[in-house]
PDB file of C-alpha atoms in Angstrom:
ATOM      1  CA  MET A   1      26.483-100.800 118.242  1.00 90.00           C
ATOM      2  CA  ILE A   2      30.121-100.736 117.140  1.00 94.00           C
ATOM      3  CA  ILE A   3      30.677-101.826 113.542  1.00 97.00           C
ATOM      4  CA  LEU A   4      33.996-102.597 111.835  1.00 97.00           C
ATOM      5  CA  VAL A   5      33.983-102.025 108.055  1.00 97.00           C
ATOM      6  CA  ALA A   6      36.794-103.591 106.016  1.00 95.00           C
ATOM      7  CA  GLY A   7      37.004-101.888 102.640  1.00 91.00           C
ATOM      8  CA  GLY A   8      35.406 -98.805 104.150  1.00 90.00           C
ATOM      9  CA  THR A   9      37.475 -96.400 102.049  1.00 88.00           C
ATOM     10  CA  GLY A  10      36.239 -97.851  98.741  1.00 89.00           C
ATOM     11  CA  ARG A  11      33.320 -96.768  96.598  1.00 90.00           C
ATOM     12  CA  LEU A  12      30.833 -99.124  98.254  1.00 94.00           C
ATOM     13  CA  GLY A  13      32.366 -99.237 101.714  1.00 94.00           C
ATOM     14  CA  SER A  14      32.421 -95.464 102.171  1.00 92.00           C
ATOM     15  CA  LEU A  15      28.704 -95.277 101.365  1.00 94.00           C
ATOM     16  CA  VAL A  16      28.038 -97.979 103.940  1.00 96.00           C
ATOM     17  CA  VAL A  17      30.109 -96.134 106.539  1.00 94.00           C
ATOM     18  CA  HIS A  18      28.234 -92.870 106.015  1.00 93.00           C
ATOM     19  CA  ARG A  19      24.856 -94.633 106.145  1.00 95.00           C
ATOM     20  CA  LEU A  20      25.639 -96.394 109.414  1.00 95.00           C
ATOM     21  CA  ALA A  21      27.172 -93.318 111.033  1.00 93.00           C
ATOM     22  CA  ALA A  22      24.097 -91.286 110.046  1.00 92.00           C
ATOM     23  CA  ARG A  23      21.982 -93.858 111.884  1.00 92.00           C
ATOM     24  CA  GLY A  24      23.944 -93.120 115.048  1.00 91.00           C
ATOM     25  CA  HIS A  25      26.233 -96.150 115.114  1.00 94.00           C
ATOM     26  CA  ARG A  26      29.936 -96.050 115.921  1.00 94.00           C
ATOM     27  CA  VAL A  27      31.921 -97.201 112.906  1.00 95.00           C
ATOM     28  CA  ARG A  28      35.528 -98.319 112.647  1.00 95.00           C
ATOM     29  CA  VAL A  29      37.069 -98.211 109.187  1.00 94.00           C
ATOM     30  CA  LEU A  30      39.823-100.761 108.666  1.00 94.00           C
ATOM     31  CA  THR A  31      42.499 -99.279 106.439  1.00 90.00           C
ATOM     32  CA  ARG A  32      46.141 -99.773 105.574  1.00 83.00           C
ATOM     33  CA  ASP A  33      46.523 -95.983 105.261  1.00 77.00           C
ATOM     34  CA  PRO A  34      44.697 -93.832 107.880  1.00 73.00           C
ATOM     35  CA  ALA A  35      45.857 -90.616 106.194  1.00 69.00           C
ATOM     36  CA  SER A  36      44.241 -91.714 102.952  1.00 64.00           C
ATOM     37  CA  ALA A  37      41.021 -92.568 104.781  1.00 63.00           C
ATOM     38  CA  ALA A  38      40.906 -89.095 106.320  1.00 61.00           C
ATOM     39  CA  ALA A  39      41.354 -87.556 102.870  1.00 54.00           C
ATOM     40  CA  THR A  40      38.220 -89.342 101.657  1.00 57.00           C
ATOM     41  CA  GLY A  41      36.075 -87.523 104.219  1.00 59.00           C
ATOM     42  CA  LEU A  42      35.581 -90.523 106.491  1.00 58.00           C
ATOM     43  CA  ALA A  43      37.130 -88.791 109.496  1.00 53.00           C
ATOM     44  CA  ALA A  44      33.884 -87.599 111.042  1.00 64.00           C
ATOM     45  CA  GLU A  45      32.001 -87.909 114.283  1.00 67.00           C
ATOM     46  CA  ARG A  46      31.208 -91.556 115.100  1.00 80.00           C
ATOM     47  CA  VAL A  47      33.772 -92.731 112.521  1.00 89.00           C
ATOM     48  CA  GLN A  48      37.169 -94.005 113.617  1.00 90.00           C
ATOM     49  CA  THR A  49      39.952 -95.302 111.392  1.00 91.00           C
ATOM     50  CA  VAL A  50      41.991 -98.265 112.573  1.00 93.00           C
ATOM     51  CA  THR A  51      45.121 -99.546 110.895  1.00 92.00           C
ATOM     52  CA  GLY A  52      45.037-103.098 109.624  1.00 93.00           C
ATOM     53  CA  ASP A  53      45.197-105.374 106.599  1.00 93.00           C
ATOM     54  CA  VAL A  54      42.964-108.399 106.028  1.00 95.00           C
ATOM     55  CA  ARG A  55      46.020-110.262 104.726  1.00 94.00           C
ATOM     56  CA  ASP A  56      47.698-109.833 108.147  1.00 95.00           C
ATOM     57  CA  ALA A  57      45.701-111.759 110.734  1.00 96.00           C
ATOM     58  CA  THR A  58      47.629-110.263 113.649  1.00 95.00           C
ATOM     59  CA  SER A  59      46.504-106.757 112.689  1.00 95.00           C
ATOM     60  CA  LEU A  60      42.826-107.689 112.812  1.00 96.00           C
ATOM     61  CA  GLN A  61      42.444-108.773 116.426  1.00 93.00           C
ATOM     62  CA  PRO A  62      42.943-105.295 117.937  1.00 93.00           C
ATOM     63  CA  ALA A  63      40.832-103.725 115.181  1.00 94.00           C
ATOM     64  CA  ALA A  64      37.926-106.084 115.902  1.00 96.00           C
ATOM     65  CA  ASP A  65      38.190-105.985 119.685  1.00 95.00           C
ATOM     66  CA  GLY A  66      34.882-104.883 121.194  1.00 96.00           C
ATOM     67  CA  VAL A  67      32.930-104.683 117.933  1.00 97.00           C
ATOM     68  CA  ASP A  68      29.424-106.088 117.548  1.00 97.00           C
ATOM     69  CA  LEU A  69      29.447-106.527 113.773  1.00 98.00           C
ATOM     70  CA  VAL A  70      32.040-106.854 111.007  1.00 98.00           C
ATOM     71  CA  ILE A  71      31.231-105.883 107.415  1.00 98.00           C
ATOM     72  CA  SER A  72      33.585-106.944 104.637  1.00 97.00           C
ATOM     73  CA  ALA A  73      33.521-104.984 101.374  1.00 95.00           C
ATOM     74  CA  VAL A  74      37.081-105.790 100.269  1.00 92.00           C
ATOM     75  CA  HIS A  75      38.235-107.345  97.010  1.00 88.00           C
ATOM     76  CA  GLY A  76      41.591-108.154  95.442  1.00 82.00           C
ATOM     77  CA  LEU A  77      40.763-108.191  91.740  1.00 76.00           C
ATOM     78  CA  THR A  78      42.807-105.206  90.614  1.00 72.00           C
ATOM     79  CA  GLY A  79      45.400-104.857  93.330  1.00 66.00           C
ATOM     80  CA  PRO A  80      49.150-104.831  92.676  1.00 62.00           C
ATOM     81  CA  GLY A  81      51.621-107.477  93.792  1.00 60.00           C
ATOM     82  CA  ARG A  82      50.381-109.603  96.665  1.00 78.00           C
ATOM     83  CA  VAL A  83      46.874-108.095  96.502  1.00 83.00           C
ATOM     84  CA  THR A  84      45.050-110.865  94.652  1.00 89.00           C
ATOM     85  CA  PRO A  85      41.699-112.681  94.868  1.00 91.00           C
ATOM     86  CA  ALA A  86      43.460-115.497  96.727  1.00 92.00           C
ATOM     87  CA  SER A  87      45.153-113.238  99.281  1.00 93.00           C
ATOM     88  CA  VAL A  88      42.159-110.943  99.844  1.00 94.00           C
ATOM     89  CA  ASP A  89      38.844-112.525  98.759  1.00 94.00           C
ATOM     90  CA  ARG A  90      39.771-115.929 100.196  1.00 96.00           C
ATOM     91  CA  ASP A  91      42.526-115.743 102.813  1.00 96.00           C
ATOM     92  CA  GLY A  92      41.759-112.182 103.868  1.00 96.00           C
ATOM     93  CA  ILE A  93      38.083-112.935 104.485  1.00 97.00           C
ATOM     94  CA  ILE A  94      39.025-116.079 106.417  1.00 98.00           C
ATOM     95  CA  ASN A  95      41.283-113.939 108.633  1.00 97.00           C
ATOM     96  CA  LEU A  96      38.486-111.426 109.121  1.00 98.00           C
ATOM     97  CA  VAL A  97      35.940-114.125 110.018  1.00 98.00           C
ATOM     98  CA  ASP A  98      38.389-115.505 112.581  1.00 98.00           C
ATOM     99  CA  ALA A  99      38.780-112.031 114.079  1.00 97.00           C
ATOM    100  CA  ALA A 100      34.994-111.606 114.253  1.00 98.00           C
ATOM    101  CA  ARG A 101      34.631-114.987 115.970  1.00 98.00           C
ATOM    102  CA  ALA A 102      37.279-114.061 118.544  1.00 97.00           C
ATOM    103  CA  ALA A 103      35.430-110.791 119.228  1.00 97.00           C
ATOM    104  CA  GLY A 104      32.038-112.481 119.446  1.00 97.00           C
ATOM    105  CA  ALA A 105      30.814-110.338 116.551  1.00 98.00           C
ATOM    106  CA  GLU A 106      28.358-110.991 113.743  1.00 98.00           C
ATOM    107  CA  PHE A 107      29.402-110.764 110.086  1.00 98.00           C
ATOM    108  CA  VAL A 108      28.033-109.307 106.838  1.00 98.00           C
ATOM    109  CA  LEU A 109      29.964-110.410 103.766  1.00 98.00           C
ATOM    110  CA  VAL A 110      29.720-108.631 100.422  1.00 97.00           C
ATOM    111  CA  SER A 111      30.097-111.132  97.584  1.00 97.00           C
ATOM    112  CA  ALA A 112      29.157-111.396  93.913  1.00 97.00           C
ATOM    113  CA  ILE A 113      26.240-112.963  92.071  1.00 97.00           C
ATOM    114  CA  GLY A 114      27.329-116.099  90.277  1.00 94.00           C
ATOM    115  CA  THR A 115      29.848-117.144  92.919  1.00 96.00           C
ATOM    116  CA  THR A 116      30.456-120.910  92.801  1.00 95.00           C
ATOM    117  CA  ALA A 117      33.296-123.244  93.678  1.00 96.00           C
ATOM    118  CA  ASN A 118      33.772-124.243  90.012  1.00 96.00           C
ATOM    119  CA  HIS A 119      33.391-120.801  88.431  1.00 96.00           C
ATOM    120  CA  PRO A 120      35.749-120.172  85.462  1.00 93.00           C
ATOM    121  CA  ILE A 121      36.918-116.885  87.026  1.00 93.00           C
ATOM    122  CA  GLY A 122      39.296-117.153  89.974  1.00 91.00           C
ATOM    123  CA  LEU A 123      37.761-114.197  91.828  1.00 93.00           C
ATOM    124  CA  PHE A 124      34.415-116.000  92.091  1.00 96.00           C
ATOM    125  CA  ARG A 125      36.056-119.258  93.187  1.00 96.00           C
ATOM    126  CA  MET A 126      37.914-117.443  95.964  1.00 96.00           C
ATOM    127  CA  LYS A 127      34.684-115.783  97.096  1.00 97.00           C
ATOM    128  CA  ALA A 128      33.007-119.199  97.164  1.00 97.00           C
ATOM    129  CA  VAL A 129      35.677-120.512  99.541  1.00 98.00           C
ATOM    130  CA  ALA A 130      35.178-117.472 101.784  1.00 97.00           C
ATOM    131  CA  GLU A 131      31.405-117.902 101.777  1.00 98.00           C
ATOM    132  CA  HIS A 132      31.738-121.567 102.735  1.00 98.00           C
ATOM    133  CA  TYR A 133      34.176-120.743 105.525  1.00 98.00           C
ATOM    134  CA  LEU A 134      31.777-118.152 106.915  1.00 98.00           C
ATOM    135  CA  HIS A 135      28.858-120.629 106.724  1.00 96.00           C
ATOM    136  CA  THR A 136      30.746-123.166 108.828  1.00 97.00           C
ATOM    137  CA  SER A 137      32.511-120.769 111.208  1.00 97.00           C
ATOM    138  CA  GLY A 138      29.825-120.521 113.848  1.00 97.00           C
ATOM    139  CA  VAL A 139      29.742-116.736 113.369  1.00 98.00           C
ATOM    140  CA  PRO A 140      26.216-115.326 112.808  1.00 98.00           C
ATOM    141  CA  TRP A 141      26.296-114.255 109.152  1.00 98.00           C
ATOM    142  CA  THR A 142      24.510-112.528 106.316  1.00 98.00           C
ATOM    143  CA  ILE A 143      25.803-112.582 102.734  1.00 98.00           C
ATOM    144  CA  VAL A 144      24.970-109.845 100.207  1.00 98.00           C
ATOM    145  CA  ARG A 145      25.732-110.686  96.588  1.00 98.00           C
ATOM    146  CA  SER A 146      25.476-108.030  93.887  1.00 97.00           C
ATOM    147  CA  THR A 147      25.795-107.683  90.148  1.00 97.00           C
ATOM    148  CA  ALA A 148      28.350-105.345  88.494  1.00 96.00           C
ATOM    149  CA  PHE A 149      28.562-101.822  89.920  1.00 95.00           C
ATOM    150  CA  ALA A 150      27.233 -99.332  87.378  1.00 94.00           C
ATOM    151  CA  GLU A 151      29.494 -96.490  88.518  1.00 92.00           C
ATOM    152  CA  LEU A 152      32.618 -98.617  88.171  1.00 91.00           C
ATOM    153  CA  TYR A 153      31.953 -99.486  84.537  1.00 92.00           C
ATOM    154  CA  LEU A 154      30.783 -95.984  83.652  1.00 90.00           C
ATOM    155  CA  ASP A 155      34.077 -94.760  85.115  1.00 88.00           C
ATOM    156  CA  LEU A 156      36.030 -97.245  83.032  1.00 89.00           C
ATOM    157  CA  LEU A 157      34.242 -96.189  79.857  1.00 89.00           C
ATOM    158  CA  ALA A 158      34.869 -92.502  80.563  1.00 85.00           C
ATOM    159  CA  GLN A 159      38.518 -93.032  81.516  1.00 85.00           C
ATOM    160  CA  SER A 160      39.217 -95.138  78.441  1.00 86.00           C
ATOM    161  CA  ALA A 161      37.819 -92.441  76.140  1.00 82.00           C
ATOM    162  CA  GLY A 162      40.817 -90.164  76.630  1.00 76.00           C
ATOM    163  CA  ARG A 163      41.280 -87.356  74.115  1.00 74.00           C
ATOM    164  CA  SER A 164      39.406 -89.230  71.406  1.00 77.00           C
ATOM    165  CA  GLY A 165      36.143 -89.143  73.349  1.00 78.00           C
ATOM    166  CA  ARG A 166      35.544 -92.748  72.247  1.00 86.00           C
ATOM    167  CA  PRO A 167      35.244 -95.235  75.134  1.00 90.00           C
ATOM    168  CA  VAL A 168      36.914 -98.626  74.825  1.00 93.00           C
ATOM    169  CA  ILE A 169      34.832-101.813  74.986  1.00 95.00           C
ATOM    170  CA  PHE A 170      36.576-105.155  75.379  1.00 95.00           C
ATOM    171  CA  GLY A 171      34.894-107.557  72.986  1.00 96.00           C
ATOM    172  CA  ARG A 172      31.690-106.994  71.045  1.00 96.00           C
ATOM    173  CA  GLY A 173      29.824-105.297  73.863  1.00 96.00           C
ATOM    174  CA  ASP A 174      26.486-106.782  72.813  1.00 97.00           C
ATOM    175  CA  ASN A 175      26.028-109.177  75.737  1.00 98.00           C
ATOM    176  CA  PRO A 176      23.272-108.142  78.223  1.00 98.00           C
ATOM    177  CA  ILE A 177      24.692-107.468  81.689  1.00 98.00           C
ATOM    178  CA  ASN A 178      22.982-106.393  84.881  1.00 98.00           C
ATOM    179  CA  PHE A 179      24.443-103.243  86.410  1.00 97.00           C
ATOM    180  CA  VAL A 180      23.444-102.054  89.883  1.00 97.00           C
ATOM    181  CA  ALA A 181      23.859 -98.639  91.508  1.00 96.00           C
ATOM    182  CA  THR A 182      26.423 -98.824  94.302  1.00 96.00           C
ATOM    183  CA  ASP A 183      24.195 -96.950  96.726  1.00 96.00           C
ATOM    184  CA  ASP A 184      21.421 -99.512  96.163  1.00 97.00           C
ATOM    185  CA  VAL A 185      23.854-102.190  97.360  1.00 98.00           C
ATOM    186  CA  ALA A 186      24.859 -99.987 100.302  1.00 97.00           C
ATOM    187  CA  ALA A 187      21.190 -99.683 101.276  1.00 98.00           C
ATOM    188  CA  LEU A 188      20.839-103.474 101.345  1.00 98.00           C
ATOM    189  CA  ILE A 189      24.035-103.831 103.395  1.00 98.00           C
ATOM    190  CA  GLU A 190      22.696-101.263 105.866  1.00 98.00           C
ATOM    191  CA  LEU A 191      19.473-103.267 106.167  1.00 98.00           C
ATOM    192  CA  ALA A 192      21.393-106.521 106.635  1.00 98.00           C
ATOM    193  CA  ALA A 193      23.687-104.962 109.224  1.00 97.00           C
ATOM    194  CA  LEU A 194      20.915-103.594 111.401  1.00 97.00           C
ATOM    195  CA  ASP A 195      18.234-106.274 111.013  1.00 97.00           C
ATOM    196  CA  ALA A 196      19.175-109.350 113.034  1.00 95.00           C
ATOM    197  CA  SER A 197      16.458-111.369 111.288  1.00 97.00           C
ATOM    198  CA  THR A 198      18.653-111.452 108.155  1.00 98.00           C
ATOM    199  CA  ARG A 199      21.261-113.661 109.855  1.00 98.00           C
ATOM    200  CA  GLY A 200      21.761-116.980 108.154  1.00 97.00           C
ATOM    201  CA  GLN A 201      20.409-115.641 104.863  1.00 98.00           C
ATOM    202  CA  LEU A 202      21.885-114.846 101.456  1.00 97.00           C
ATOM    203  CA  PHE A 203      20.541-111.836  99.530  1.00 98.00           C
ATOM    204  CA  GLU A 204      21.129-111.030  95.864  1.00 98.00           C
ATOM    205  CA  ILE A 205      20.665-107.566  94.402  1.00 98.00           C
ATOM    206  CA  GLY A 206      20.914-106.135  90.893  1.00 98.00           C
ATOM    207  CA  GLY A 207      19.683-103.166  88.938  1.00 97.00           C
ATOM    208  CA  PRO A 208      16.283-102.757  87.279  1.00 96.00           C
ATOM    209  CA  ARG A 209      17.608-103.357  83.726  1.00 95.00           C
ATOM    210  CA  ASN A 210      20.032-105.552  81.826  1.00 97.00           C
ATOM    211  CA  LEU A 211      22.182-103.487  79.441  1.00 97.00           C
ATOM    212  CA  THR A 212      24.945-104.195  76.944  1.00 97.00           C
ATOM    213  CA  PHE A 213      28.166-102.185  77.012  1.00 96.00           C
ATOM    214  CA  VAL A 214      27.100-100.625  73.709  1.00 95.00           C
ATOM    215  CA  GLU A 215      23.867 -99.458  75.353  1.00 94.00           C
ATOM    216  CA  LEU A 216      25.789 -98.253  78.396  1.00 93.00           C
ATOM    217  CA  THR A 217      27.979 -96.144  76.099  1.00 91.00           C
ATOM    218  CA  LYS A 218      24.892 -94.606  74.473  1.00 90.00           C
ATOM    219  CA  ILE A 219      23.443 -93.697  77.875  1.00 88.00           C
ATOM    220  CA  LEU A 220      26.750 -92.073  78.808  1.00 85.00           C
ATOM    221  CA  GLY A 221      26.715 -90.158  75.518  1.00 82.00           C
ATOM    222  CA  ASN A 222      23.180 -88.923  76.202  1.00 80.00           C
ATOM    223  CA  ARG A 223      24.257 -87.673  79.615  1.00 75.00           C
ATOM    224  CA  ILE A 224      27.134 -85.635  78.222  1.00 69.00           C
ATOM    225  CA  GLY A 225      25.007 -84.216  75.432  1.00 65.00           C
ATOM    226  CA  ASP A 226      26.708 -86.053  72.593  1.00 64.00           C
ATOM    227  CA  ASN A 227      24.568 -88.757  71.035  1.00 60.00           C
ATOM    228  CA  ALA A 228      27.304 -89.387  68.455  1.00 64.00           C
ATOM    229  CA  VAL A 229      29.686 -90.980  70.995  1.00 73.00           C
ATOM    230  CA  ARG A 230      30.914 -94.247  69.529  1.00 83.00           C
ATOM    231  CA  ALA A 231      32.995 -96.877  71.245  1.00 89.00           C
ATOM    232  CA  ARG A 232      36.228 -98.454  70.110  1.00 92.00           C
ATOM    233  CA  HIS A 233      36.275-102.249  70.374  1.00 95.00           C
ATOM    234  CA  VAL A 234      39.143-104.514  71.387  1.00 94.00           C
ATOM    235  CA  PRO A 235      38.574-107.777  69.463  1.00 95.00           C
ATOM    236  CA  ARG A 236      37.748-110.845  71.522  1.00 95.00           C
ATOM    237  CA  LEU A 237      40.812-112.583  70.116  1.00 96.00           C
ATOM    238  CA  VAL A 238      43.051-109.909  71.635  1.00 95.00           C
ATOM    239  CA  VAL A 239      41.198-110.019  74.963  1.00 94.00           C
ATOM    240  CA  ARG A 240      41.475-113.805  75.014  1.00 94.00           C
ATOM    241  CA  ALA A 241      45.231-113.613  74.358  1.00 94.00           C
ATOM    242  CA  LEU A 242      45.739-111.142  77.192  1.00 91.00           C
ATOM    243  CA  ALA A 243      43.653-113.280  79.544  1.00 91.00           C
ATOM    244  CA  ALA A 244      45.757-116.316  78.623  1.00 91.00           C
ATOM    245  CA  THR A 245      48.926-114.603  79.870  1.00 88.00           C
ATOM    246  CA  GLY A 246      47.529-115.032  83.372  1.00 79.00           C
ATOM    247  CA  HIS A 247      48.269-118.758  83.191  1.00 76.00           C
ATOM    248  CA  LEU A 248      51.983-117.979  82.935  1.00 76.00           C
ATOM    249  CA  CYS A 249      52.171-114.810  85.041  1.00 77.00           C
ATOM    250  CA  PRO A 250      49.071-113.886  87.055  1.00 77.00           C
ATOM    251  CA  THR A 251      48.657-110.113  86.924  1.00 83.00           C
ATOM    252  CA  ALA A 252      45.844-107.637  87.464  1.00 82.00           C
ATOM    253  CA  PRO A 253      45.592-106.844  83.695  1.00 86.00           C
ATOM    254  CA  ALA A 254      45.306-110.561  82.913  1.00 88.00           C
ATOM    255  CA  ARG A 255      42.599-110.988  85.561  1.00 88.00           C
ATOM    256  CA  LEU A 256      40.693-107.999  84.185  1.00 90.00           C
ATOM    257  CA  ALA A 257      40.949-109.363  80.635  1.00 92.00           C
ATOM    258  CA  GLU A 258      39.647-112.735  81.833  1.00 93.00           C
ATOM    259  CA  LEU A 259      36.700-111.018  83.500  1.00 94.00           C
ATOM    260  CA  ALA A 260      36.055-108.817  80.449  1.00 95.00           C
ATOM    261  CA  LEU A 261      35.937-111.861  78.196  1.00 96.00           C
ATOM    262  CA  TYR A 262      33.529-113.582  80.562  1.00 96.00           C
ATOM    263  CA  MET A 263      31.271-110.515  80.691  1.00 96.00           C
ATOM    264  CA  ASP A 264      31.231-110.403  76.888  1.00 97.00           C
ATOM    265  CA  THR A 265      30.171-114.028  76.470  1.00 96.00           C
ATOM    266  CA  ALA A 266      28.433-115.434  79.578  1.00 97.00           C
ATOM    267  CA  ASP A 267      24.881-114.974  80.846  1.00 96.00           C
ATOM    268  CA  MET A 268      25.164-111.869  83.051  1.00 97.00           C
ATOM    269  CA  THR A 269      21.463-111.044  83.282  1.00 98.00           C
ATOM    270  CA  PHE A 270      19.635-110.844  86.597  1.00 98.00           C
ATOM    271  CA  ASP A 271      16.131-110.223  87.926  1.00 97.00           C
ATOM    272  CA  SER A 272      16.138-108.294  91.212  1.00 96.00           C
ATOM    273  CA  SER A 273      12.351-108.139  91.571  1.00 96.00           C
ATOM    274  CA  PRO A 274      12.113-110.905  94.233  1.00 96.00           C
ATOM    275  CA  LEU A 275      14.304-108.872  96.579  1.00 97.00           C
ATOM    276  CA  HIS A 276      12.351-105.661  95.952  1.00 97.00           C
ATOM    277  CA  ASP A 277       9.055-107.469  96.406  1.00 97.00           C
ATOM    278  CA  ARG A 278      10.300-108.529  99.835  1.00 97.00           C
ATOM    279  CA  TYR A 279      11.836-105.148 100.727  1.00 97.00           C
ATOM    280  CA  PRO A 280       9.983-102.485  98.714  1.00 97.00           C
ATOM    281  CA  GLN A 281      11.772 -99.740 100.661  1.00 97.00           C
ATOM    282  CA  LEU A 282      15.076-100.582  98.950  1.00 97.00           C
ATOM    283  CA  PRO A 283      16.002 -98.260  96.052  1.00 96.00           C
ATOM    284  CA  ALA A 284      16.140 -99.586  92.469  1.00 96.00           C
ATOM    285  CA  THR A 285      18.146 -96.948  90.623  1.00 96.00           C
ATOM    286  CA  ASN A 286      18.553 -97.169  86.847  1.00 93.00           C
ATOM    287  CA  VAL A 287      21.765 -96.172  85.087  1.00 92.00           C
ATOM    288  CA  ALA A 288      20.370 -92.895  83.742  1.00 89.00           C
ATOM    289  CA  GLU A 289      19.495 -91.887  87.305  1.00 91.00           C
ATOM    290  CA  VAL A 290      22.989 -92.844  88.445  1.00 89.00           C
ATOM    291  CA  LEU A 291      24.455 -90.491  85.846  1.00 85.00           C
ATOM    292  CA  ARG A 292      22.117 -87.654  86.779  1.00 81.00           C
ATOM    293  CA  GLY A 293      23.456 -87.849  90.308  1.00 68.00           C
ATOM    294  CA  VAL A 294      27.085 -87.436  89.218  1.00 64.00           C
ATOM    295  CA  PRO A 295      28.480 -83.930  88.511  1.00 59.00           C
ATOM    296  CA  PRO A 296      30.035 -83.443  85.053  1.00 54.00           C
ATOM    297  CA  GLU A 297      33.534 -82.922  86.429  1.00 54.00           C
ATOM    298  CA  MET A 298      33.550 -86.575  87.465  1.00 54.00           C
ATOM    299  CA  TRP A 299      33.745 -87.497  83.783  1.00 51.00           C
ATOM    300  CA  THR A 300      36.670 -85.294  82.774  1.00 47.00           C
ATOM    301  CA  PRO A 301      38.340 -88.015  80.638  1.00 48.00           C
ATOM    302  CA  ILE A 302      35.564 -87.305  78.110  1.00 47.00           C
ATOM    303  CA  PRO A 303      36.130 -83.782  76.718  1.00 45.00           C
ATOM    304  CA  MET A 304      34.282 -81.224  78.854  1.00 36.00           C
ATOM    305  CA  ARG A 305      33.058 -79.335  75.799  1.00 36.00           C
ATOM    306  CA  ARG A 306      30.584 -82.180  75.337  1.00 41.00           C
ATOM    307  CA  TRP A 307      28.834 -81.495  78.613  1.00 34.00           C
ATOM    308  CA  PRO A 308      25.712 -79.341  78.464  1.00 35.00           C
ATOM    309  CA  ALA A 309      26.069 -75.910  80.019  1.00 29.00           C
TER     310      ALA A 309
END
C-alpha cells in the first residue's frame, strides 16, 4: 500500500508516518519544504517526501498519483499570512479530497471533536465544511476526531513560563478540558488507515481524564520536581478584547485568543470509553505518563535547575 500523508512533518503526522512505515507500507509525506522534512528524521526507508501544498490544487495531483490512501493531518489555526482555517482546513482539504478522488484513493481525515457548521470558532466551522465535502465526494472515507493534544498545551505552558518559571494561563484555567496524548490519536489513525471496515465511519478519541489548566500546571510542576510552580493568569476581559480584534483584522493571535476564551468557558469534557470498549488495544495515556515519556531538555523554557537529577 502507498499512503500519502499531508501534515506528515507535524507532531501528529510524523508519528503516523513512522507507525505506517514500521508496518511495511510505503509512505509519501506531502511538504512545502523537503529539506525541513528530512531534518525531522522522516527521510528513511519506505518514506518519501513530495513537494506540494494543500492550498495549491495543481501541486496535489502528482503527489497523489498512484497512492491507495490519503491521510490529512493539516490545520491552519496558527499559520502566518494566507495559512488560515479557511485556506487549509476548508479549501485545502477540499483540494486534497479532489486529488484522492482523481487517484482512486481512500481518505482518512483528522478533525476535531465538537466540529459543527454553526460552531462559534471558525476553525471548527471550516472543518465541518471539509467533513461534509468528504461525505458527499464519493471517496471512501474515515474521519478521526480528537480532543486537545496534551503535548501541545504542555509545550505552551512550558514556553510561556520563560525566566519566571510561571506558566501563563489565558483566563481562569478552572474549566475541565479533555486532553489526549498525540500518540494515542496516531494509533487510532493507523487503525483507521489499515482497517477497511472503518470506511464510512466517524471515530472520536480523547484522553482518560478531564483536567483544568490549573491542574495541568500542577502536573507539569510535579514532573519537574517543583510543586510550588504557580501560573500567571491573563484576565478573561483581556483575552476577550484580543479575540475581538479578529473581527477587524483576522490574525493567528486573534484566532488563538478566541480559542483560549472558548476553552476557558465552554464544555470541553469528553468520555472516550466507548471507543476503548470497542478497540481495547488502543492506548489510553494519561498526562502524567505523557510527561514521563518526554526528556527534561524538552522543557527548557522552565529553568533546568528545577528538574530532578
